[in-house]
Short mmCIF file of C-alpha atoms and ligand atoms in Angstrom, two decimals:
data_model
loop_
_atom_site.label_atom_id
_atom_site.label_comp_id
_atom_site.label_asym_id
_atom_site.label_seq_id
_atom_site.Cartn_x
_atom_site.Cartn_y
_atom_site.Cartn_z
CA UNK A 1 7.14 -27.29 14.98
CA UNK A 2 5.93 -29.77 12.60
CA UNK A 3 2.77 -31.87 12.79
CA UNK A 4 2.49 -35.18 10.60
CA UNK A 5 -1.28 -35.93 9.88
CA UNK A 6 -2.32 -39.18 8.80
CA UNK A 7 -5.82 -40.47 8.00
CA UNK A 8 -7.35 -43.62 6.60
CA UNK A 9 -10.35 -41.16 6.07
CA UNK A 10 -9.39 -39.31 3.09
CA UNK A 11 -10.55 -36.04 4.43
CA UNK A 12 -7.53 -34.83 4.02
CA UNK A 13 -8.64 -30.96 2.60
CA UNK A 14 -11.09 -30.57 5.59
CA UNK A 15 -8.68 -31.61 8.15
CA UNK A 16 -5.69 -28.81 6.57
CA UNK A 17 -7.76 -26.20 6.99
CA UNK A 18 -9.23 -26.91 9.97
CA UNK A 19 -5.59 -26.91 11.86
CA UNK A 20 -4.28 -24.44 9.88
CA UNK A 21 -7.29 -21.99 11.28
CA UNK A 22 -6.58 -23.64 14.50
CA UNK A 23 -2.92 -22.70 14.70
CA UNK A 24 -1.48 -20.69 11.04
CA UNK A 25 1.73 -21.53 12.90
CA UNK A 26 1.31 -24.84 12.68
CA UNK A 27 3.85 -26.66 9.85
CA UNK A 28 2.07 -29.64 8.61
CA UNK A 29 3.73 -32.53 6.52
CA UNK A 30 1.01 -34.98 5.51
CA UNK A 31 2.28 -38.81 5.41
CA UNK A 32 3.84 -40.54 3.07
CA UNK A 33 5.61 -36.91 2.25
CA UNK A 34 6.85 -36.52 5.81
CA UNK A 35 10.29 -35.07 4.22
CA UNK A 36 13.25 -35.62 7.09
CA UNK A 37 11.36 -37.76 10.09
CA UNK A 38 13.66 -36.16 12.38
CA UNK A 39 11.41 -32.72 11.55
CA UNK A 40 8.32 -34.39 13.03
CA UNK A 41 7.40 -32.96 16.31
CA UNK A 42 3.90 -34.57 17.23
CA UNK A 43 1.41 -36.76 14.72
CA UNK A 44 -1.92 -37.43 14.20
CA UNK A 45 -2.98 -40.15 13.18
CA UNK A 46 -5.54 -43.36 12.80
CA UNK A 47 -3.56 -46.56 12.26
CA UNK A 48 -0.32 -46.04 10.62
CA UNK A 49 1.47 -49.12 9.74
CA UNK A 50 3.36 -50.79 12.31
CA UNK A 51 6.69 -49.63 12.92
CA UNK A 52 6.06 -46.32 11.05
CA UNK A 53 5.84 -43.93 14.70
CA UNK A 54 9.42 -45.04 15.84
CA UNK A 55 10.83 -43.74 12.72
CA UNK A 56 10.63 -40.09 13.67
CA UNK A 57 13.24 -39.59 16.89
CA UNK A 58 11.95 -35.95 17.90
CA UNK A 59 8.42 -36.84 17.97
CA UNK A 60 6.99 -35.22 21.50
CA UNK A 61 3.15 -36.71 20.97
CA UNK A 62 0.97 -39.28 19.51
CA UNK A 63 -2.54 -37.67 19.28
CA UNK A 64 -5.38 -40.57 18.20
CA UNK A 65 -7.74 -39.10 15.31
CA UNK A 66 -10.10 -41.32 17.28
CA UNK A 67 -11.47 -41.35 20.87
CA UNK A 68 -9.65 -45.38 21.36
CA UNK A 69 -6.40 -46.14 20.70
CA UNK A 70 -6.70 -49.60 20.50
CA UNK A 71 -5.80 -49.63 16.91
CA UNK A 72 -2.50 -47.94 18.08
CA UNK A 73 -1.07 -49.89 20.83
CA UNK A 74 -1.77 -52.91 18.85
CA UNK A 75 1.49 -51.81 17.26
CA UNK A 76 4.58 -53.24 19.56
CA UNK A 77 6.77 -51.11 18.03
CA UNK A 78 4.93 -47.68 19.52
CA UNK A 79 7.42 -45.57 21.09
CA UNK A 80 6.10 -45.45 24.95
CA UNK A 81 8.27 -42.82 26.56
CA UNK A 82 6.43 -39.72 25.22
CA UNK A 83 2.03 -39.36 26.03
CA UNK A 84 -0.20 -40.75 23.47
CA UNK A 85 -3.85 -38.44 23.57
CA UNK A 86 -6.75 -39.94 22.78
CA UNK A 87 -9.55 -37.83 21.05
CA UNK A 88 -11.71 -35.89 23.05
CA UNK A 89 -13.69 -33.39 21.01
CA UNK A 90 -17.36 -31.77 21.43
CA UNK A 91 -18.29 -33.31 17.67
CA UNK A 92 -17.29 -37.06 18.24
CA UNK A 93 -19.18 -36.88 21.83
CA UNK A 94 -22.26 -35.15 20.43
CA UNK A 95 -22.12 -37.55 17.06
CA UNK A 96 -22.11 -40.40 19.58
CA UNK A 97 -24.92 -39.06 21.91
CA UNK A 98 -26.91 -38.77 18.62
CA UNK A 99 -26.35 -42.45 17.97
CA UNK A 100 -26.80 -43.93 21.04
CA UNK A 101 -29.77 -42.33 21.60
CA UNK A 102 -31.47 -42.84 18.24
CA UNK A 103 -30.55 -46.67 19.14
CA UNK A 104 -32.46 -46.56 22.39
CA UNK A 105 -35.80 -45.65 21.18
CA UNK A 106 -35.31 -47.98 17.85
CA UNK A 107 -35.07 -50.71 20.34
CA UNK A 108 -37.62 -49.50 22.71
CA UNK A 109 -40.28 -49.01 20.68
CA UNK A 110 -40.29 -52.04 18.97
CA UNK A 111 -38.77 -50.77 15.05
CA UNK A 112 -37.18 -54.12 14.44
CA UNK A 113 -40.56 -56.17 15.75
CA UNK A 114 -42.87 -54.00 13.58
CA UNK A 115 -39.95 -54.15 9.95
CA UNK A 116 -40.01 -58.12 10.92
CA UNK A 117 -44.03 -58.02 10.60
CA UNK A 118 -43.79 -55.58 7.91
CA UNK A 119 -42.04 -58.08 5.48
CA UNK A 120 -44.90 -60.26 5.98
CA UNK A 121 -47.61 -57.74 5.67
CA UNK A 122 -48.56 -57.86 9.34
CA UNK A 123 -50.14 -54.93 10.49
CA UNK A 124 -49.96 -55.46 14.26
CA UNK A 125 -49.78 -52.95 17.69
CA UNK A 126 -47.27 -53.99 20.49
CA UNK A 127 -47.87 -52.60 23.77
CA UNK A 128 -45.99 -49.88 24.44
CA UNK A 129 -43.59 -49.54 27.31
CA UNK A 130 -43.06 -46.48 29.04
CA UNK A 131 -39.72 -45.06 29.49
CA UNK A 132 -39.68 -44.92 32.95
CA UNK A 133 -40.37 -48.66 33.19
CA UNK A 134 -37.72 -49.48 30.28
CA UNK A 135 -34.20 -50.17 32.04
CA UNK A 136 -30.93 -48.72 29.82
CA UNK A 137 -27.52 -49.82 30.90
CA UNK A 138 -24.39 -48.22 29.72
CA UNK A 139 -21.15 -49.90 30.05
CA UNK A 140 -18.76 -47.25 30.69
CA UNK A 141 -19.19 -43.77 32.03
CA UNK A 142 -16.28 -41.75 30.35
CA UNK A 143 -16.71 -39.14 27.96
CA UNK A 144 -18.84 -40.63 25.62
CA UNK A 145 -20.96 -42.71 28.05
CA UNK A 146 -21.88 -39.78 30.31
CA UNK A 147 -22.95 -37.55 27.02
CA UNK A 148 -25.33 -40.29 26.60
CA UNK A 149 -26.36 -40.81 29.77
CA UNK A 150 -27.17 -36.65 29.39
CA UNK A 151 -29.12 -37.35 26.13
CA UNK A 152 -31.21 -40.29 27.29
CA UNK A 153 -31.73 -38.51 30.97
CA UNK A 154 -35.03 -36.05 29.55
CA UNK A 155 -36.92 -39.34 27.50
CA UNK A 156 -37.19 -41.17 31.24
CA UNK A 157 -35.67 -43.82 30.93
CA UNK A 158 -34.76 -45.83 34.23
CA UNK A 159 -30.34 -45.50 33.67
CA UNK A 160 -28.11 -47.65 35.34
CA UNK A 161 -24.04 -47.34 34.59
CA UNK A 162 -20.59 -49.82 34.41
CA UNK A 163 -17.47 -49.07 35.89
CA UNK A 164 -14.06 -50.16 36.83
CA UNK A 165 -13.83 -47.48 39.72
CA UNK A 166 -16.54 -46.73 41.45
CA UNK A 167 -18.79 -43.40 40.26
CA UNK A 168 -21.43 -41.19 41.47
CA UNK A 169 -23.65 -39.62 38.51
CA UNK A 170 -26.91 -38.06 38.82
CA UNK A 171 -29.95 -40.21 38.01
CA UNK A 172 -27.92 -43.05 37.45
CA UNK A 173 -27.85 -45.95 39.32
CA UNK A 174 -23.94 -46.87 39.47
CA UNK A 175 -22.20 -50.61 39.61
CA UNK A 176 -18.41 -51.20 39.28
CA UNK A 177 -15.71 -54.16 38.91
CA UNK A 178 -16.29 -57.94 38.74
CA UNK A 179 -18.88 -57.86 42.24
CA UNK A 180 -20.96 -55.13 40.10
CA UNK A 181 -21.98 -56.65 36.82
CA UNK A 182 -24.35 -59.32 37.76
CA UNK A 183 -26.52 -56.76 38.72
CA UNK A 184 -25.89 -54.22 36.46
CA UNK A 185 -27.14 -56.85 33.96
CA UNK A 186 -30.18 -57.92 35.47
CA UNK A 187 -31.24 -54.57 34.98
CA UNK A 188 -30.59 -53.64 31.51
CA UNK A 189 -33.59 -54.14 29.09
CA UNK A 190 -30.91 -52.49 26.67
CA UNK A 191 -27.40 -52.66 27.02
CA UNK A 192 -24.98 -50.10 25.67
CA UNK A 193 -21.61 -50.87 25.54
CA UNK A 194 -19.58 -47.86 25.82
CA UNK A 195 -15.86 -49.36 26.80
CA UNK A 196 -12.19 -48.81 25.95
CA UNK A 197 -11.16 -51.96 24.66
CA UNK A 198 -8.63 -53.75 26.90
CA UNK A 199 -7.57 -57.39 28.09
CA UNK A 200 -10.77 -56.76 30.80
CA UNK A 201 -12.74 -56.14 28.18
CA UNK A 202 -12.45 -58.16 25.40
CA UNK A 203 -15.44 -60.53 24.88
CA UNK A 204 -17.19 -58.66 27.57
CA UNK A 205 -20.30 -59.27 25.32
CA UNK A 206 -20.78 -63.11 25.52
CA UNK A 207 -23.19 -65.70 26.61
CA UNK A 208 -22.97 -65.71 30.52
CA UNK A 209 -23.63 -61.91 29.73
CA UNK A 210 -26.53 -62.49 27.95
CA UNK A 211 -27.68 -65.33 29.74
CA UNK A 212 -27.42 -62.94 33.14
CA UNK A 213 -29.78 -59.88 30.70
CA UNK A 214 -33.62 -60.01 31.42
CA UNK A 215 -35.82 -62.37 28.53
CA UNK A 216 -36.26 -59.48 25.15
CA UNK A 217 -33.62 -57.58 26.25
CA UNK A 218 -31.48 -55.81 23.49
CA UNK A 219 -27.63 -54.81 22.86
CA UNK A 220 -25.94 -51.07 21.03
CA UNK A 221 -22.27 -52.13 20.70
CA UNK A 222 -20.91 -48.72 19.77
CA UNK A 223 -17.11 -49.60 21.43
CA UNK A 224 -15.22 -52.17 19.28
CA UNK A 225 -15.67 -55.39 17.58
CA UNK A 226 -13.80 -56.98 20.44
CA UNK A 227 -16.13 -56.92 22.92
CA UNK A 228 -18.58 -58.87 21.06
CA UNK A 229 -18.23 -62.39 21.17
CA UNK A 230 -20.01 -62.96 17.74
CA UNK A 231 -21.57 -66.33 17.57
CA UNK A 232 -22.97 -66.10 21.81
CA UNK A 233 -24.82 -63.14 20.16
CA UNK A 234 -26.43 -65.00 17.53
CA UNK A 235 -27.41 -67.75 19.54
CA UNK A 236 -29.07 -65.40 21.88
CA UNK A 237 -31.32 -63.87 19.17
CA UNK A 238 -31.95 -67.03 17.22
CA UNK A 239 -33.17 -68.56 20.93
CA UNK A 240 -35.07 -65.74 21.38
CA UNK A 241 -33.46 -64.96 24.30
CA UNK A 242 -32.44 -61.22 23.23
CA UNK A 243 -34.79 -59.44 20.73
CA UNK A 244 -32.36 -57.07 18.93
CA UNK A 245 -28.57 -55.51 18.20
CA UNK A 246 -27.59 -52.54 16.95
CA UNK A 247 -23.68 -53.07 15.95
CA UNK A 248 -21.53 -50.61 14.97
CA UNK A 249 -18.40 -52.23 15.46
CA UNK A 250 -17.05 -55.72 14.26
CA UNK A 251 -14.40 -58.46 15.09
CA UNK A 252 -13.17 -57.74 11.38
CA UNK A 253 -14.03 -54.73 9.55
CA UNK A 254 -15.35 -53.88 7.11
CA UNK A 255 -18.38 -56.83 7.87
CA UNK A 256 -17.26 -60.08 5.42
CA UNK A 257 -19.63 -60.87 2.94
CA UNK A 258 -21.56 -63.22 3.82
CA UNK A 259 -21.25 -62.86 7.29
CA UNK A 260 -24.84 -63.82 9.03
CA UNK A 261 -25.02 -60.60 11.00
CA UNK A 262 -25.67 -58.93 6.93
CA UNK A 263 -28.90 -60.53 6.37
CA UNK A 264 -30.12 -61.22 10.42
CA UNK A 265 -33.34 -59.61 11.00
CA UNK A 266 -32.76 -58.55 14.53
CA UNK A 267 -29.23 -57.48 13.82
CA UNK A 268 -28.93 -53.42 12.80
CA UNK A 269 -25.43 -53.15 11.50
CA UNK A 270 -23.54 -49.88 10.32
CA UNK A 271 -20.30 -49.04 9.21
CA UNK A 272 -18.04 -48.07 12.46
CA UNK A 273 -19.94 -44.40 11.91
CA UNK A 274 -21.49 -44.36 15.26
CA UNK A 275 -19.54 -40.89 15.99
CA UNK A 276 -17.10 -39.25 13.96
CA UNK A 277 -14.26 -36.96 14.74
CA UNK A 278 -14.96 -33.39 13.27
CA UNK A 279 -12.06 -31.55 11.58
CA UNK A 280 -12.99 -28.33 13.23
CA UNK A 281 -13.84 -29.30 16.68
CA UNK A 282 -10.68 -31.77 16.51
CA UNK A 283 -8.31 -29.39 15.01
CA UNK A 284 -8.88 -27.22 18.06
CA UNK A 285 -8.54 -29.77 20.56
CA UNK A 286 -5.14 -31.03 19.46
CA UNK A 287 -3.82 -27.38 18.88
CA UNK A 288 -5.05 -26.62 22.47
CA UNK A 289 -3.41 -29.77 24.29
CA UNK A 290 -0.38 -28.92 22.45
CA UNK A 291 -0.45 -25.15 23.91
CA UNK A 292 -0.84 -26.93 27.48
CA UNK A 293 2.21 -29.73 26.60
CA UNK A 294 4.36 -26.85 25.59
CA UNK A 295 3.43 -24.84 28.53
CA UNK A 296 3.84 -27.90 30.66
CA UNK A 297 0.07 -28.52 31.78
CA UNK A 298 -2.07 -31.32 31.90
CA UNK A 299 -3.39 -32.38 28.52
CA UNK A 300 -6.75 -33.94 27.87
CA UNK A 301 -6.89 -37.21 27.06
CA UNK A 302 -4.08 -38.62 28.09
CA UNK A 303 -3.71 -43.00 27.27
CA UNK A 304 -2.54 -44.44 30.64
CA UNK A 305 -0.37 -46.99 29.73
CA UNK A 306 -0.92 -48.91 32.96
CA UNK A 307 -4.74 -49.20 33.04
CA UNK A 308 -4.79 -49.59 29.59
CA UNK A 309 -7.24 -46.78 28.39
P1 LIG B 401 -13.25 -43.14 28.39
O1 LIG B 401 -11.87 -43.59 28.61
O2 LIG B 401 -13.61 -41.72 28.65
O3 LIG B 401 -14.25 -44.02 29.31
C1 LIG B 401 -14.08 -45.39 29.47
C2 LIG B 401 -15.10 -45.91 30.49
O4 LIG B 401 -15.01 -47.35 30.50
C3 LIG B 401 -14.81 -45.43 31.92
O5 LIG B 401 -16.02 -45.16 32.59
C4 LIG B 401 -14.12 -46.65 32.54
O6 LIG B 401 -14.30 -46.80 33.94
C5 LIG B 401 -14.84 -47.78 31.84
N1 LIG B 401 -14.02 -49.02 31.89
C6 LIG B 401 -12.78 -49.21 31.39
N2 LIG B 401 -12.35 -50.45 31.68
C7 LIG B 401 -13.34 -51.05 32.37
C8 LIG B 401 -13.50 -52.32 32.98
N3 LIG B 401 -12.54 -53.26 32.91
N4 LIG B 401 -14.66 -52.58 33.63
C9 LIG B 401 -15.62 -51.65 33.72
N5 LIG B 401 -15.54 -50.41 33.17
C10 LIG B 401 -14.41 -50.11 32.51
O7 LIG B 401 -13.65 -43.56 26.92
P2 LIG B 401 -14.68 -42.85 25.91
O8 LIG B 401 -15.99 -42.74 26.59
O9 LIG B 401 -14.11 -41.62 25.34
O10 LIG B 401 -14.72 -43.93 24.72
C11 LIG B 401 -15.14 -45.26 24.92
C12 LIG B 401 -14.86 -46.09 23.68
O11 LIG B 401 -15.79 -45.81 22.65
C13 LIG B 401 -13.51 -45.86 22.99
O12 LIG B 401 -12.48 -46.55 23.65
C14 LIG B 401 -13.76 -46.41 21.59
O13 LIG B 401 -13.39 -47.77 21.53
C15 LIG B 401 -15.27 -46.30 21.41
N6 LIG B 401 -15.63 -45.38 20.33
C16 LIG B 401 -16.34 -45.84 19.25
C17 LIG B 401 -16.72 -44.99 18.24
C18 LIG B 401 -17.56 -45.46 17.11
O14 LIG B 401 -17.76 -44.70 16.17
N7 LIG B 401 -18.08 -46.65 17.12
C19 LIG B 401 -16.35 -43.58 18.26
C20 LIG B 401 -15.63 -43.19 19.44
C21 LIG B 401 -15.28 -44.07 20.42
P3 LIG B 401 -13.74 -45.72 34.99
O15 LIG B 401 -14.71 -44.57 34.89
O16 LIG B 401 -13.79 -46.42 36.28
O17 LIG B 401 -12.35 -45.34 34.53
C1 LIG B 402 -12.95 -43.82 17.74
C2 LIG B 402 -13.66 -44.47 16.67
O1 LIG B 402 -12.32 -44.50 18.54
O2 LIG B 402 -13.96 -43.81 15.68
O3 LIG B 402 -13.03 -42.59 17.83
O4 LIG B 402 -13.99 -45.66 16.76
#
């Protein structure tokens, strides 16, 4: 069985040898030198060009090197009649737990405030607001949004969560659908956005959103650039409506120069490195889903092509 790896991460060494220790078995051909495409059992892979998956006629699966897959059924031409796996992996949930959580207490206690008085040699207290009292809404409660529901749970915070089908989760207050996120948002003092990127989705982040968010309340987009409707977010902080964004994620990426978000002072932006997939942890994951496609089980992680994530 043959495996075609590609990457636009040119970690190329790490990811070998993490799926050779993962399965010695495993042939792997790594794209462009993919020899005959008709050798090509599953791939793994990022964003290949368009077009490039329905070259290889045996191919059984399309495993994501990343937890969406956005950036793959973007391509029209991506053969639908076999599963495509998204990546679920201990590293990438713990890297985003990390993230999300060092974003919370940035915003909650006030880091952008006191490097705004800083540049003006202000030396200033602001109150400070105990967790319990500080409201944290996550937008989506799948993998990654529960891990950070489980990381933010022992600092106190007051959690709230964002659905499409209804949930139950410990400690978290739960809304879902359309009828749910009016007051999901009047409760969220910070809002993560945790979603699969979808027609539902897209430019979930925009001014009736913001408008319907308490006065000072801040935004982690950790998802995709496509939730974010750029310019309602700007107006929002330049009103003073919301006091500060962390932003992983962008419309276009990597950020344009010049773009405003580069030199906003409530605006913390980083490169799309909110969480990233680990070799080793990864490696395993795809070798074990094969194991269960082969012996005709469940996998995990599994795109559904009618919901759309
Ligand atoms: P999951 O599929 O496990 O969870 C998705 C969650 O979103 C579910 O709770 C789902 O609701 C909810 N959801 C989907 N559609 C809607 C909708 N229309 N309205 C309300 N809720 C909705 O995804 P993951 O947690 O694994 O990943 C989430 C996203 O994070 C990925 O799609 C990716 O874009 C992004 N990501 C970003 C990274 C970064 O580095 N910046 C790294 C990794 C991922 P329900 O529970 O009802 O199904
Ligand atoms: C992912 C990502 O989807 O890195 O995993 O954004």
């Amino acid at each position: 069985m043959a495996l075609l790896f590609k990457s636009d991460i040119e970690r190329h060494g790490a990811w070998e040898r993490a799926l050779k220790a993962a399965d010695p078995g495993l042939e792997l051909r790594i794209w462009p030198e993919v020899g005959d495409p008709a050798d090509i059992d599953y791939a793994l892979v990022w964003a290949p060009p368009h077009g490039e998956l329905k070259r290889y006629r045996n191919l059984k699966i399309i495993f994501s090197i990343g937890a969406g897959t956005d950036h793959l059924t973007a391509d029209p031409e991506l053969p639908r009649g076999i599963p495509l796996v998204r990546m679920v992996e201990p590293g990438l949930t713990a890297g985003m737990g990390e993230f999300v959580t060092m974003s919370v207490l940035h915003h909650h206690r006030f880091m952008i405030d006191y490097a705004i008085q800083r540049q003006s040699g202000i030396w200033a207290e602001i109150s400070q607001t105990p967790t319990w009292r500080r409201r944290v809404g996550i937008m989506g409660l799948g993998v990654l949004g529960l891990e950070v529901v489980d990381k933010l749970k022992p600092f106190g915070f007051t959690l709230s969560g964002w659905t499409r089908s209804p949930k139950q989760v410990e400690g978290v207050t739960c809304h879902h659908g359309a009828a749910g996120l009016r007051d999901f948002l009047a409760a969220c003092d910070i809002l993560v956005c945790l979603l699969p990127l979808t027609p539902d989705t897209q430019g979930i982040l925009n001014a009736a959103t913001f408008a319907a968010m308490p006065e000072g309340a801040a935004v982690i987009n950790v998802a995709r650039g496509g939730h974010l409707v750029e310019a309602d977010l700007l107006a929002a902080l330049d009103r003073g409506h919301l006091s500060g964004a962390t932003l992983d994620v962008f419309q276009e990426e990597p950020l344009p120069a010049g773009h405003p978000f580069w030199s906003h002072p409530r605006v913390i932006i980083t490169p799309h490195i909110a969480s990233m997939t680990i070799p080793e942890t990864a490696a395993r994951a795809v070798v074990d889903n094969i194991r269960r496609f082969q012996a005709g089980q469940p996998m995990v992680g599994v795109y559904d092509w009618e919901r759309g994530y």
